[in-house]
Tab-separated table of C-alpha atoms and ligand atoms in Angstrom:
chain	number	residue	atom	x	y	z
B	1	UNK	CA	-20.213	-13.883	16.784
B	2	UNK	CA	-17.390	-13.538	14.246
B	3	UNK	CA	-13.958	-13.575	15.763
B	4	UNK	CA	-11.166	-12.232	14.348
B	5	UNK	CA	-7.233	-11.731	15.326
B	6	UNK	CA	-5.173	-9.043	14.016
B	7	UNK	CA	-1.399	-8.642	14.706
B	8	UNK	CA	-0.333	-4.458	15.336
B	9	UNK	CA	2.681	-3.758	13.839
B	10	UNK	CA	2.797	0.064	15.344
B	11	UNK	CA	6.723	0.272	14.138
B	12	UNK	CA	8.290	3.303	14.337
B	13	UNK	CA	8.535	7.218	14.441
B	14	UNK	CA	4.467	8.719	13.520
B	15	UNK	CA	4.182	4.704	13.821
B	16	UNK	CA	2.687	4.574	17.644
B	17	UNK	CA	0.369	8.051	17.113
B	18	UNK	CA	-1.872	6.764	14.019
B	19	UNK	CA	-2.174	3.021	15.531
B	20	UNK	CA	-3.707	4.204	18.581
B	21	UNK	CA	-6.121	5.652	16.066
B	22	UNK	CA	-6.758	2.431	14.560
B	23	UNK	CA	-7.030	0.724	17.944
B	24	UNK	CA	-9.970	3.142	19.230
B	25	UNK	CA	-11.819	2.507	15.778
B	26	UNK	CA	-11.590	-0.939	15.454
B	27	UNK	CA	-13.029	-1.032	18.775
B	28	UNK	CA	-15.670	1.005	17.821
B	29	UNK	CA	-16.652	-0.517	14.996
B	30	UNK	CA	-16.705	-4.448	16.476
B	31	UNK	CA	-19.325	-3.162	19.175
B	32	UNK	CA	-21.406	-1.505	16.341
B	33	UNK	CA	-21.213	-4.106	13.716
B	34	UNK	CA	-20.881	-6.887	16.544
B	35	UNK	CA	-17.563	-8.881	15.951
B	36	UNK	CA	-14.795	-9.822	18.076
B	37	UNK	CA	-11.332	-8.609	17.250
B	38	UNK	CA	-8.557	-9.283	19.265
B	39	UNK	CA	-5.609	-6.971	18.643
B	40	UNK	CA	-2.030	-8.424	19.526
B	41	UNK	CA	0.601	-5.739	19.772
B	42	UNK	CA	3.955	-6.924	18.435
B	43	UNK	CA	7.722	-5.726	17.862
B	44	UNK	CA	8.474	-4.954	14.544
B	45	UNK	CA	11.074	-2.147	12.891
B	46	UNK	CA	13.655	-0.165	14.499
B	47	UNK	CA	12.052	-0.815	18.174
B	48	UNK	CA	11.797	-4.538	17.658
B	49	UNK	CA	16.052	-4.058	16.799
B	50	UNK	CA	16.433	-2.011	19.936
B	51	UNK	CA	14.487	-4.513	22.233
B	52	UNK	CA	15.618	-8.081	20.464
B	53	UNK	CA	18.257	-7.329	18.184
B	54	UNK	CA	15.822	-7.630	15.131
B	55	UNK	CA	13.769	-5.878	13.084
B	56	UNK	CA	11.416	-8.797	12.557
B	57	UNK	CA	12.333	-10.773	15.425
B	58	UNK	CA	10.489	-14.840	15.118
B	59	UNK	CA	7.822	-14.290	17.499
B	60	UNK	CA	6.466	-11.282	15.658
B	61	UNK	CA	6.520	-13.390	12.301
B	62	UNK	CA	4.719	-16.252	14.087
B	63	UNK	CA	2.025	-14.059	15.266
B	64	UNK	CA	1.401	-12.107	11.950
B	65	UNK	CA	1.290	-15.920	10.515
B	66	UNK	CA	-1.527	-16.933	12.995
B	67	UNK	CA	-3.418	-13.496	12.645
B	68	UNK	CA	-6.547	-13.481	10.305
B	69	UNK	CA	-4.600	-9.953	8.973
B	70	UNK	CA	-1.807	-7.542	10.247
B	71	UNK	CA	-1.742	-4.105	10.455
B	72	UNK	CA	1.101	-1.995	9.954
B	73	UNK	CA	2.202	1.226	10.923
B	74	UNK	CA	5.384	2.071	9.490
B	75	UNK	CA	9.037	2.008	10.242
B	76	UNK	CA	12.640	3.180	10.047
B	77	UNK	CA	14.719	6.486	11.310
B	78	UNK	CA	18.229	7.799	9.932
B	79	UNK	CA	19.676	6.641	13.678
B	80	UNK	CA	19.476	2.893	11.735
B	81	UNK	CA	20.927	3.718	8.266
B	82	UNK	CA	24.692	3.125	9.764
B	83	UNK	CA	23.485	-0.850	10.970
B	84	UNK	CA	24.590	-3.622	8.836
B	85	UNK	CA	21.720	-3.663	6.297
B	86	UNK	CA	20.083	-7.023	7.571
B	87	UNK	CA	19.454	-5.134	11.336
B	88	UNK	CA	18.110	-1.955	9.398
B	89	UNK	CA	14.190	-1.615	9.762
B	90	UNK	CA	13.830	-1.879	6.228
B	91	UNK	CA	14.989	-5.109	6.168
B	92	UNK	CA	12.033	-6.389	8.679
B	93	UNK	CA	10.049	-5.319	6.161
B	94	UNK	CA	11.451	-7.070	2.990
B	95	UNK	CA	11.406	-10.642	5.655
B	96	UNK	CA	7.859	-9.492	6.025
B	97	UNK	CA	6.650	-9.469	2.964
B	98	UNK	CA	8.651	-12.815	2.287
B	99	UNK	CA	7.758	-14.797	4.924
B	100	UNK	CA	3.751	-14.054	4.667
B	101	UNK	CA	4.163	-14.376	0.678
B	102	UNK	CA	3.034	-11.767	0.026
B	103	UNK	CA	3.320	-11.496	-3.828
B	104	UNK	CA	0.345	-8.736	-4.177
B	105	UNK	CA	0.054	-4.534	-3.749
B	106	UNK	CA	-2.662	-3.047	-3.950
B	107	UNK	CA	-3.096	0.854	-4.292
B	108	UNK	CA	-6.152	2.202	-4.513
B	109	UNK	CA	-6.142	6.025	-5.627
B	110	UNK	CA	-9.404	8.018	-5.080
B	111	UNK	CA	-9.522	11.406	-5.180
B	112	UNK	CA	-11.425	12.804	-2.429
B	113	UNK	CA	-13.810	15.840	-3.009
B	114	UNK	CA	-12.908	17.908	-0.304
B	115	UNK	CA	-9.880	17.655	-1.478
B	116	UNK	CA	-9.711	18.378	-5.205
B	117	UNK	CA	-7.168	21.556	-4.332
B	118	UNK	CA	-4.947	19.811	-2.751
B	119	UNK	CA	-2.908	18.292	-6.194
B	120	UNK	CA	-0.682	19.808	-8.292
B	121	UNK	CA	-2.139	18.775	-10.950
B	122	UNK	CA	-5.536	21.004	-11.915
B	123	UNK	CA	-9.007	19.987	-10.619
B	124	UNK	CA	-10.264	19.119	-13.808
B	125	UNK	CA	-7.827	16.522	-14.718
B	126	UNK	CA	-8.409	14.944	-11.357
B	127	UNK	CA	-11.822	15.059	-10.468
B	128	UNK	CA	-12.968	11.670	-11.910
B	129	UNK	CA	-9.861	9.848	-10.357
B	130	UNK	CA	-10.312	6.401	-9.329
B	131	UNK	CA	-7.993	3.871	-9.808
B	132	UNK	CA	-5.841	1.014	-8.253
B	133	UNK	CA	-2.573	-0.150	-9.359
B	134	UNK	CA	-2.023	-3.719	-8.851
B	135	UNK	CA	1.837	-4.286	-8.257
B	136	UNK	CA	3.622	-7.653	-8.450
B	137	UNK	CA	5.650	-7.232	-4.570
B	138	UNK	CA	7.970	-10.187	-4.760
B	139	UNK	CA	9.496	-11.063	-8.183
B	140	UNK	CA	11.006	-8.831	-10.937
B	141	UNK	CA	14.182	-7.304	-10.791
B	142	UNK	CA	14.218	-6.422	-7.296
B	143	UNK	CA	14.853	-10.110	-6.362
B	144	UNK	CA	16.541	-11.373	-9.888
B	145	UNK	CA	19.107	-13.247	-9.678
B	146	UNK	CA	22.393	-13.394	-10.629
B	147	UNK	CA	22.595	-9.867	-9.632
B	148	UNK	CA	25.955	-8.461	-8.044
B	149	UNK	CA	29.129	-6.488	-9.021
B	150	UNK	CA	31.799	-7.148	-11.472
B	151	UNK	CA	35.395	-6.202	-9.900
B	152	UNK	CA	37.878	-7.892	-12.152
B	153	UNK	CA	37.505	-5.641	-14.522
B	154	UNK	CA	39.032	-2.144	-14.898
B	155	UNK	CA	35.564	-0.511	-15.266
B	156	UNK	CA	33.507	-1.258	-12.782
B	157	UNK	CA	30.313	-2.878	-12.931
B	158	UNK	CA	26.615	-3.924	-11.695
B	159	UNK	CA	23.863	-5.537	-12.457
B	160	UNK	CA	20.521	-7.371	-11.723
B	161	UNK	CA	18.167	-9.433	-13.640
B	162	UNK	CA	14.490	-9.019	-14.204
B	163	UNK	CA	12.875	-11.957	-14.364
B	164	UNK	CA	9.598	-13.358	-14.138
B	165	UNK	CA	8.244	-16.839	-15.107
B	166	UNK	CA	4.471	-17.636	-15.940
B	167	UNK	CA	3.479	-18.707	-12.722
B	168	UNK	CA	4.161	-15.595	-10.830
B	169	UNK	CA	2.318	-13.882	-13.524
B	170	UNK	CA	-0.519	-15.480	-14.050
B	171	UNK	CA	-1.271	-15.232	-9.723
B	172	UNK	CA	-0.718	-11.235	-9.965
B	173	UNK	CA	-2.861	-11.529	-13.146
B	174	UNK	CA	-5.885	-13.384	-10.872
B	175	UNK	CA	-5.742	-10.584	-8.107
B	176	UNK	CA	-6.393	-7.896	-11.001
B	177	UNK	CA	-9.060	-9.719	-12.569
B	178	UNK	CA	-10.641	-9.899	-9.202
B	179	UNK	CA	-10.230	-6.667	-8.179
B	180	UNK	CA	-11.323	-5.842	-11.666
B	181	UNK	CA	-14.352	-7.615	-11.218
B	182	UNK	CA	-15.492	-6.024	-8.723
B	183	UNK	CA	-15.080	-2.325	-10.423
B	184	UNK	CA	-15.664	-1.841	-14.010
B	185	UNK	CA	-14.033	-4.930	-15.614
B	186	UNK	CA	-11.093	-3.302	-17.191
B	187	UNK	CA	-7.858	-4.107	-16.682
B	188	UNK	CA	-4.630	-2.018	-18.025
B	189	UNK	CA	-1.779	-4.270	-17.769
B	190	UNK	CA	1.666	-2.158	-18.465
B	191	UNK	CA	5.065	-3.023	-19.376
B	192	UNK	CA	8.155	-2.545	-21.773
B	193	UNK	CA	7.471	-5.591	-24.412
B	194	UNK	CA	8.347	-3.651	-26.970
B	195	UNK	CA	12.191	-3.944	-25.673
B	196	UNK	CA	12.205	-6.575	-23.070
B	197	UNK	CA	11.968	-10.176	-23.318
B	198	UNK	CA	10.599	-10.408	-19.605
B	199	UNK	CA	7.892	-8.002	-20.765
B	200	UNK	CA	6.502	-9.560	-23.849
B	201	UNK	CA	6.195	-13.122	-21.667
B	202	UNK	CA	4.312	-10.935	-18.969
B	203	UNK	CA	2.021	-9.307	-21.748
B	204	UNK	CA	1.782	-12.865	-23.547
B	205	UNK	CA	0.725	-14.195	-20.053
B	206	UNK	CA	-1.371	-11.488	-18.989
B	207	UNK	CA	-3.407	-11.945	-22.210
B	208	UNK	CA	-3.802	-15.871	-21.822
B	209	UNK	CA	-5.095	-15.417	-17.973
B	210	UNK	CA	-7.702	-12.589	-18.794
B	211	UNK	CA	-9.192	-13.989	-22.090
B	212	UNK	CA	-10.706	-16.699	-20.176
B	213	UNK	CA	-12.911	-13.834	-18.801
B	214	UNK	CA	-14.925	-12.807	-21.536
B	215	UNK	CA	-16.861	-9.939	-19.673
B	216	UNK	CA	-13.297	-8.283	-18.943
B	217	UNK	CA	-11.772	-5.283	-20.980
B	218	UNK	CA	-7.892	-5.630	-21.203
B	219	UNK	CA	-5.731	-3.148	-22.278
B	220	UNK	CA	-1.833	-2.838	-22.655
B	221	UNK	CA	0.474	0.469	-22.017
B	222	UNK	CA	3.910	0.383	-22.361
B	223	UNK	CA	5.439	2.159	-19.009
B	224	UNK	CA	6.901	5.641	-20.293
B	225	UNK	CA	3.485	6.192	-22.114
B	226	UNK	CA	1.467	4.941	-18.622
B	227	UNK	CA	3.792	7.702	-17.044
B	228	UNK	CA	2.643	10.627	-18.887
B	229	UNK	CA	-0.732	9.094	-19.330
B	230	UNK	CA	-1.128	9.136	-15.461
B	231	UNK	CA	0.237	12.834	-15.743
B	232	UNK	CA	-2.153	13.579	-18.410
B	233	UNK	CA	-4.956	12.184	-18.084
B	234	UNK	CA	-5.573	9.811	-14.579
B	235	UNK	CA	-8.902	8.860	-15.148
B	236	UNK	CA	-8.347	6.783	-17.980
B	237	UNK	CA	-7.672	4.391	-15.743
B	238	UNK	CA	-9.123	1.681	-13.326
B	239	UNK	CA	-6.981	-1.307	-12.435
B	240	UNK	CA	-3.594	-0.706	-13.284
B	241	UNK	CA	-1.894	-4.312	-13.250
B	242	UNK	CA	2.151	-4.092	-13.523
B	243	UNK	CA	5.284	-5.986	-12.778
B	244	UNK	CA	7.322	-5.096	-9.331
B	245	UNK	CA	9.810	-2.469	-10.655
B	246	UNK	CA	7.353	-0.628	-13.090
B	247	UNK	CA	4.880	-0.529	-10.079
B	248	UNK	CA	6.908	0.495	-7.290
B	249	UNK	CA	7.504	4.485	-10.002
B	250	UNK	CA	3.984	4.524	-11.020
B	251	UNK	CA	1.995	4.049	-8.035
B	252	UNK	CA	3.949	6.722	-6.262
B	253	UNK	CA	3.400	8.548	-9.705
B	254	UNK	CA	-0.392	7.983	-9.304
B	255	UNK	CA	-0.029	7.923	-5.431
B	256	UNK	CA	0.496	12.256	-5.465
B	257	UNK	CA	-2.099	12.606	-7.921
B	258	UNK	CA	-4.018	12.667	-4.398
B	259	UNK	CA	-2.359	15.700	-2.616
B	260	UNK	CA	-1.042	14.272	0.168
B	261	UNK	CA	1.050	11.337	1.536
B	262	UNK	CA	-0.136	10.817	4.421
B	263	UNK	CA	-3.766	9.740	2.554
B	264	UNK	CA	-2.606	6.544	0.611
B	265	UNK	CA	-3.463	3.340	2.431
B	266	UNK	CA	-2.344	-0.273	1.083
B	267	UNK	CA	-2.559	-4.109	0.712
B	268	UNK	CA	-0.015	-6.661	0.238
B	269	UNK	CA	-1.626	-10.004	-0.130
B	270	UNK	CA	-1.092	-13.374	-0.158
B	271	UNK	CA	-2.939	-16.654	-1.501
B	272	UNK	CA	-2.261	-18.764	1.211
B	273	UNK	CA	-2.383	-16.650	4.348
B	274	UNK	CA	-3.169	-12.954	5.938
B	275	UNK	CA	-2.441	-9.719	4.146
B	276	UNK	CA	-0.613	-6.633	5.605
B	277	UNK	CA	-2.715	-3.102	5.261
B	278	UNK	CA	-0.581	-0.423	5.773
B	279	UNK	CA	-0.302	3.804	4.908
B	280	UNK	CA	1.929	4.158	1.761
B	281	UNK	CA	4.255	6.428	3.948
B	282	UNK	CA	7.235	5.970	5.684
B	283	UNK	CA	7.951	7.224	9.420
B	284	UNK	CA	8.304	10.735	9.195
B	285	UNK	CA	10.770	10.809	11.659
B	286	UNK	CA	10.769	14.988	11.239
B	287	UNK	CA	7.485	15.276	12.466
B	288	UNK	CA	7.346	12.465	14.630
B	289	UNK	CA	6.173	12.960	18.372
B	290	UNK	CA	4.925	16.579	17.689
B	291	UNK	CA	1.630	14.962	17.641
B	292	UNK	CA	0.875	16.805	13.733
B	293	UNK	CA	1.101	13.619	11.822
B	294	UNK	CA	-2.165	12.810	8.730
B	295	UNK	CA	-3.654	9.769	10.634
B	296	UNK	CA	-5.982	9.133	7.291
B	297	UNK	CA	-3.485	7.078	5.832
B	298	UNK	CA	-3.820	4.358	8.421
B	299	UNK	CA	-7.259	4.962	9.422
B	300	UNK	CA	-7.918	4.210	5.356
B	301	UNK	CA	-5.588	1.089	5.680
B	302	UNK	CA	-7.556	-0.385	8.784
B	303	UNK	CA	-10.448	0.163	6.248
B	304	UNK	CA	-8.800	-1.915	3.780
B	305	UNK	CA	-8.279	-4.498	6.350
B	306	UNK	CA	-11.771	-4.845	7.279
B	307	UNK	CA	-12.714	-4.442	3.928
B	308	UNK	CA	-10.493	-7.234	2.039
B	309	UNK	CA	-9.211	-8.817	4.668
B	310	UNK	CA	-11.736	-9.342	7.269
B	311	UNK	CA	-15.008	-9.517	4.573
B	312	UNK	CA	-16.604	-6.640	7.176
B	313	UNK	CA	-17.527	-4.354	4.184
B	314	UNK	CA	-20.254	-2.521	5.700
B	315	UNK	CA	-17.779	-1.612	8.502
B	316	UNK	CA	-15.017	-0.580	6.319
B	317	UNK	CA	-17.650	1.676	4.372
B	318	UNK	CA	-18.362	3.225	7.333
B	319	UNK	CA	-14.911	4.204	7.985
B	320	UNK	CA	-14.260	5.722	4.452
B	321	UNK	CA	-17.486	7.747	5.287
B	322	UNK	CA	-17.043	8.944	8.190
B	323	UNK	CA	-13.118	10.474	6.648
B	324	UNK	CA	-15.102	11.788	3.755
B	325	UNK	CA	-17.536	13.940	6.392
B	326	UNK	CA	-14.472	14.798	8.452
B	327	UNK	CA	-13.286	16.561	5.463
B	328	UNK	CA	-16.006	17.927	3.904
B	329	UNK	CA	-16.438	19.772	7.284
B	330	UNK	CA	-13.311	21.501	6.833
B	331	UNK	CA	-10.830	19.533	9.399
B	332	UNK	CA	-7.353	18.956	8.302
B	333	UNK	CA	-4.154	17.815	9.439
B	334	UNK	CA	-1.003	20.594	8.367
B	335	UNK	CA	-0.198	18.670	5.698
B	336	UNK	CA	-3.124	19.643	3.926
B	337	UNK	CA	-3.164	23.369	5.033
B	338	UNK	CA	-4.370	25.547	2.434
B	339	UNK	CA	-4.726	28.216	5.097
B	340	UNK	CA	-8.700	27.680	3.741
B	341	UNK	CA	-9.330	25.326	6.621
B	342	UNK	CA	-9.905	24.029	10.242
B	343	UNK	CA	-6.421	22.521	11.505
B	344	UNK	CA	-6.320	19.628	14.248
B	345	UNK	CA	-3.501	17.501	15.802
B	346	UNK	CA	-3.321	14.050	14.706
B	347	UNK	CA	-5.205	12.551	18.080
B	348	UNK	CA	-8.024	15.758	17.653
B	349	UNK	CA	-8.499	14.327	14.179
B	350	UNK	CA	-8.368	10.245	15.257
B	351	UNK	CA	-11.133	11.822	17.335
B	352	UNK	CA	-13.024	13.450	14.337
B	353	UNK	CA	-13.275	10.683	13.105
B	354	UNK	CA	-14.179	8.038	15.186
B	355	UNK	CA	-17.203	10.597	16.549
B	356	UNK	CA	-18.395	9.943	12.736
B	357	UNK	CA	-18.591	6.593	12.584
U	401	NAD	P1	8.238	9.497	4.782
U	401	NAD	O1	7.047	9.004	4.032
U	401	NAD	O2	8.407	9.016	6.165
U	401	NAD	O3	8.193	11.117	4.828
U	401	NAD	C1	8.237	11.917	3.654
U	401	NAD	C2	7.617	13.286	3.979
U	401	NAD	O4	6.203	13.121	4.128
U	401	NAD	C3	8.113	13.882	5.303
U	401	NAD	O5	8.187	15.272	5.161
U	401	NAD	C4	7.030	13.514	6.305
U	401	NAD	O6	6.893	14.420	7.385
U	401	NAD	C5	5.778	13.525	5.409
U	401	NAD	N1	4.774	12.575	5.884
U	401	NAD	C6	4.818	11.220	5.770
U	401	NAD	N2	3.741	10.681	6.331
U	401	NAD	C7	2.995	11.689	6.805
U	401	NAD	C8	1.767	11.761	7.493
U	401	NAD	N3	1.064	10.662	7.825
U	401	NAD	N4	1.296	12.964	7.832
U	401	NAD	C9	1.958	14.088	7.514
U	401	NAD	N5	3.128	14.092	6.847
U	401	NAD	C10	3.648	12.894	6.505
U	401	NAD	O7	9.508	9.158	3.885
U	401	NAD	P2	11.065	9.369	4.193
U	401	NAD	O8	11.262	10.643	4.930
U	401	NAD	O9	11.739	9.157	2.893
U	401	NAD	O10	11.457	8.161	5.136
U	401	NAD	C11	11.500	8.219	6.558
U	401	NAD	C12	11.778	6.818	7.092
U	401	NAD	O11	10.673	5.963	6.751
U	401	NAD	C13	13.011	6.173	6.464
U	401	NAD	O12	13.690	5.466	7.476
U	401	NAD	C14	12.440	5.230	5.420
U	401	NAD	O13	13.273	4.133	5.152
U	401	NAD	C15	11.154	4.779	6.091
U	401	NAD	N6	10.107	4.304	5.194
U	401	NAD	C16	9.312	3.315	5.681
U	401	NAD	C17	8.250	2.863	4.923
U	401	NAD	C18	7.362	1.831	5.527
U	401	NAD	O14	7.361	1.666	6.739
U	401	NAD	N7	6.590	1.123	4.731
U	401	NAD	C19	7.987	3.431	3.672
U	401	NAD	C20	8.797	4.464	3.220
U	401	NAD	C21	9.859	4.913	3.993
């Protein structure tokens, strides 16, 4: 029997009401598709400061380092934003995704039938959406360096530096063609060459990695055009591969395209060690506890985790089903209201849901 050990990151706020979710499905599925997982529970967030002084506290790190994947909830609450910014929540995160290496996000973007009404953009334009955006997670401008304030001046100023050398792109560039290669072999790699140096080397790059793969179909797109092309016409697109910055807009860009937050599941991944799947939301600290929160998001993420990090395909497939027939009969959390529908709690629809699979 396969055995498999996932670290629980249940975090904070709607955190603790969509893991249980999780929990009761993974369950589920390891009887029915006969594996062994064992799930280890661990602080992480704003209740891993409260109980250890830390928001990623060492044990926690060491267990999502010895897991075969982690699972994440999410975290953070507006009690924290006054802590020194290495105690805020935030922060565990950012330590997370450095100390698992985790240079890779992946996005996926499907547009669900039931729930064609639910964008704001029209039907039409939607209907055929299917996409991923591949994001670089631990380079770019967001970790540049020099990067600081200038005081000694009398106008003030900042800055950071976006950098990025061949290495780190050519890795990103091997996750899309993979990904790629398992969809319809074409890549869209965006970026700003046509003004910044840091952009031409990634296009340069991007173009030496994927040529060695004749059967692949690369494309470029500088970012403002990939903005209003994602606006205008989604389904152009399949994998989506862009630097940090560029990827952190557009995939929340292509990320409501979908309707709803609280539908977006995730990867970050690593070569050298487990991934983290988690929703694309944050805590939701407004609705948290009221027992209303769009489990999907999670539920979809635990999917991913089986799917990419586990290798249990048929079992993720199952899950993504058994959402898709939850829907199609008409259940819905409030989010997705359109006063057109059946309306369950978040634990009523954790229960839809695992009664499908
Ligand atoms: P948020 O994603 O938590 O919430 C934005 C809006 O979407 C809110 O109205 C919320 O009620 C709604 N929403 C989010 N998830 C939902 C779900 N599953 N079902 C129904 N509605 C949902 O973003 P925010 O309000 O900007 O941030 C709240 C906290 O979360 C902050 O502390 C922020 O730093 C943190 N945050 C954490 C992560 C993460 O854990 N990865 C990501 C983003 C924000």
């Amino acid at each position: 029997m396969k055995r498999y050990k996932v670290a629980l990151l249940s975090g904070d706020g709607i955190g603790p009401e969509i893991s249980g979710i999780s929990i009761e499905i993974l369950k589920k599925l390891s009887q029915k598709y006969g594996f062994d997982i064992e799930i280890k529970e661990e602080y992480f967030g704003g209740i891993a400061y409260e109980r250890l002084n830390d928001p990623a506290p060492k044990a926690t790190l060491d267990q999502c380092k010895a897991s075969d994947a982690v699972l994440l909830a999410c975290v953070g609450d507006v009690k924290y934003d006054a802590l020194p910014r290495e105690l805020r929540p935030e922060s565990g995160l950012l330590k997370l995704r450095s100390a698992l290496n985790l240079f890779a996000n992946i996005r996926p973007v499907k547009i669900r039938k039931p729930l064609l009404d639910s964008s704001s953009l029209k039907k039409e334009i939607i209907e055929n959406v299917d996409l991923v955006v591949v994001r670089e997670l631990i380079g770019g401008i967001y970790f540049g360096q020099p990067k600081g304030h200038i005081i000694d001046t009398k106008l003030k100023k900042a800055f950071n530096t976006m950098v990025y050398d061949s290495n780190e792109i050519e890795r990103i560039t091997e996750v899309a063609i993979k990904i790629a290669n398992q969809r319809s072999k074409k890549i869209c790699s965006v970026d700003k060459s046509n003004v910044l140096e840091v952009s031409q080397l990634w296009r340069d790059t991007v173009l030496e990695v994927t040529s060695k793969d004749k059967d692949l179909n690369l494309s470029n797109m500088y970012v403002d055009n990939a903005a209003m092309q994602l606006v205008k016409d989604p389904s152009q697109f399949d994998v989506i591969l862009t630097s940090n910055l560029f990827g952190d807009i557009l995939s929340d860009l292509a990320a409501m395209i979908t309707g709803s937050i609280g539908m977006l599941p995730s990867a970050s991944l690593s070569n050298i060690g487990p991934g983290v799947f988690e929703p694309v939301h944050g805590s939701a600290p407004d609705i948290a506890g009221k027992n209303i929160a769009n489990p999907i998001a999670m539920v979809l993420s635990t999917s991913m985790m089986l799917k990419i990090g586990l290798n249990e395909i048929e079992a993720a497939d199952d899950i993504e089903i058994a959402v898709d027939n939850v829907l199609s009969k008409g259940y819905r959390t409030a989010d997705l209201d359109n006063g057109n529908c059946q309306v369950l709690s978040c634990s009523e629809m954790g229960k839809k849901i695992i009664q499908e699979i």
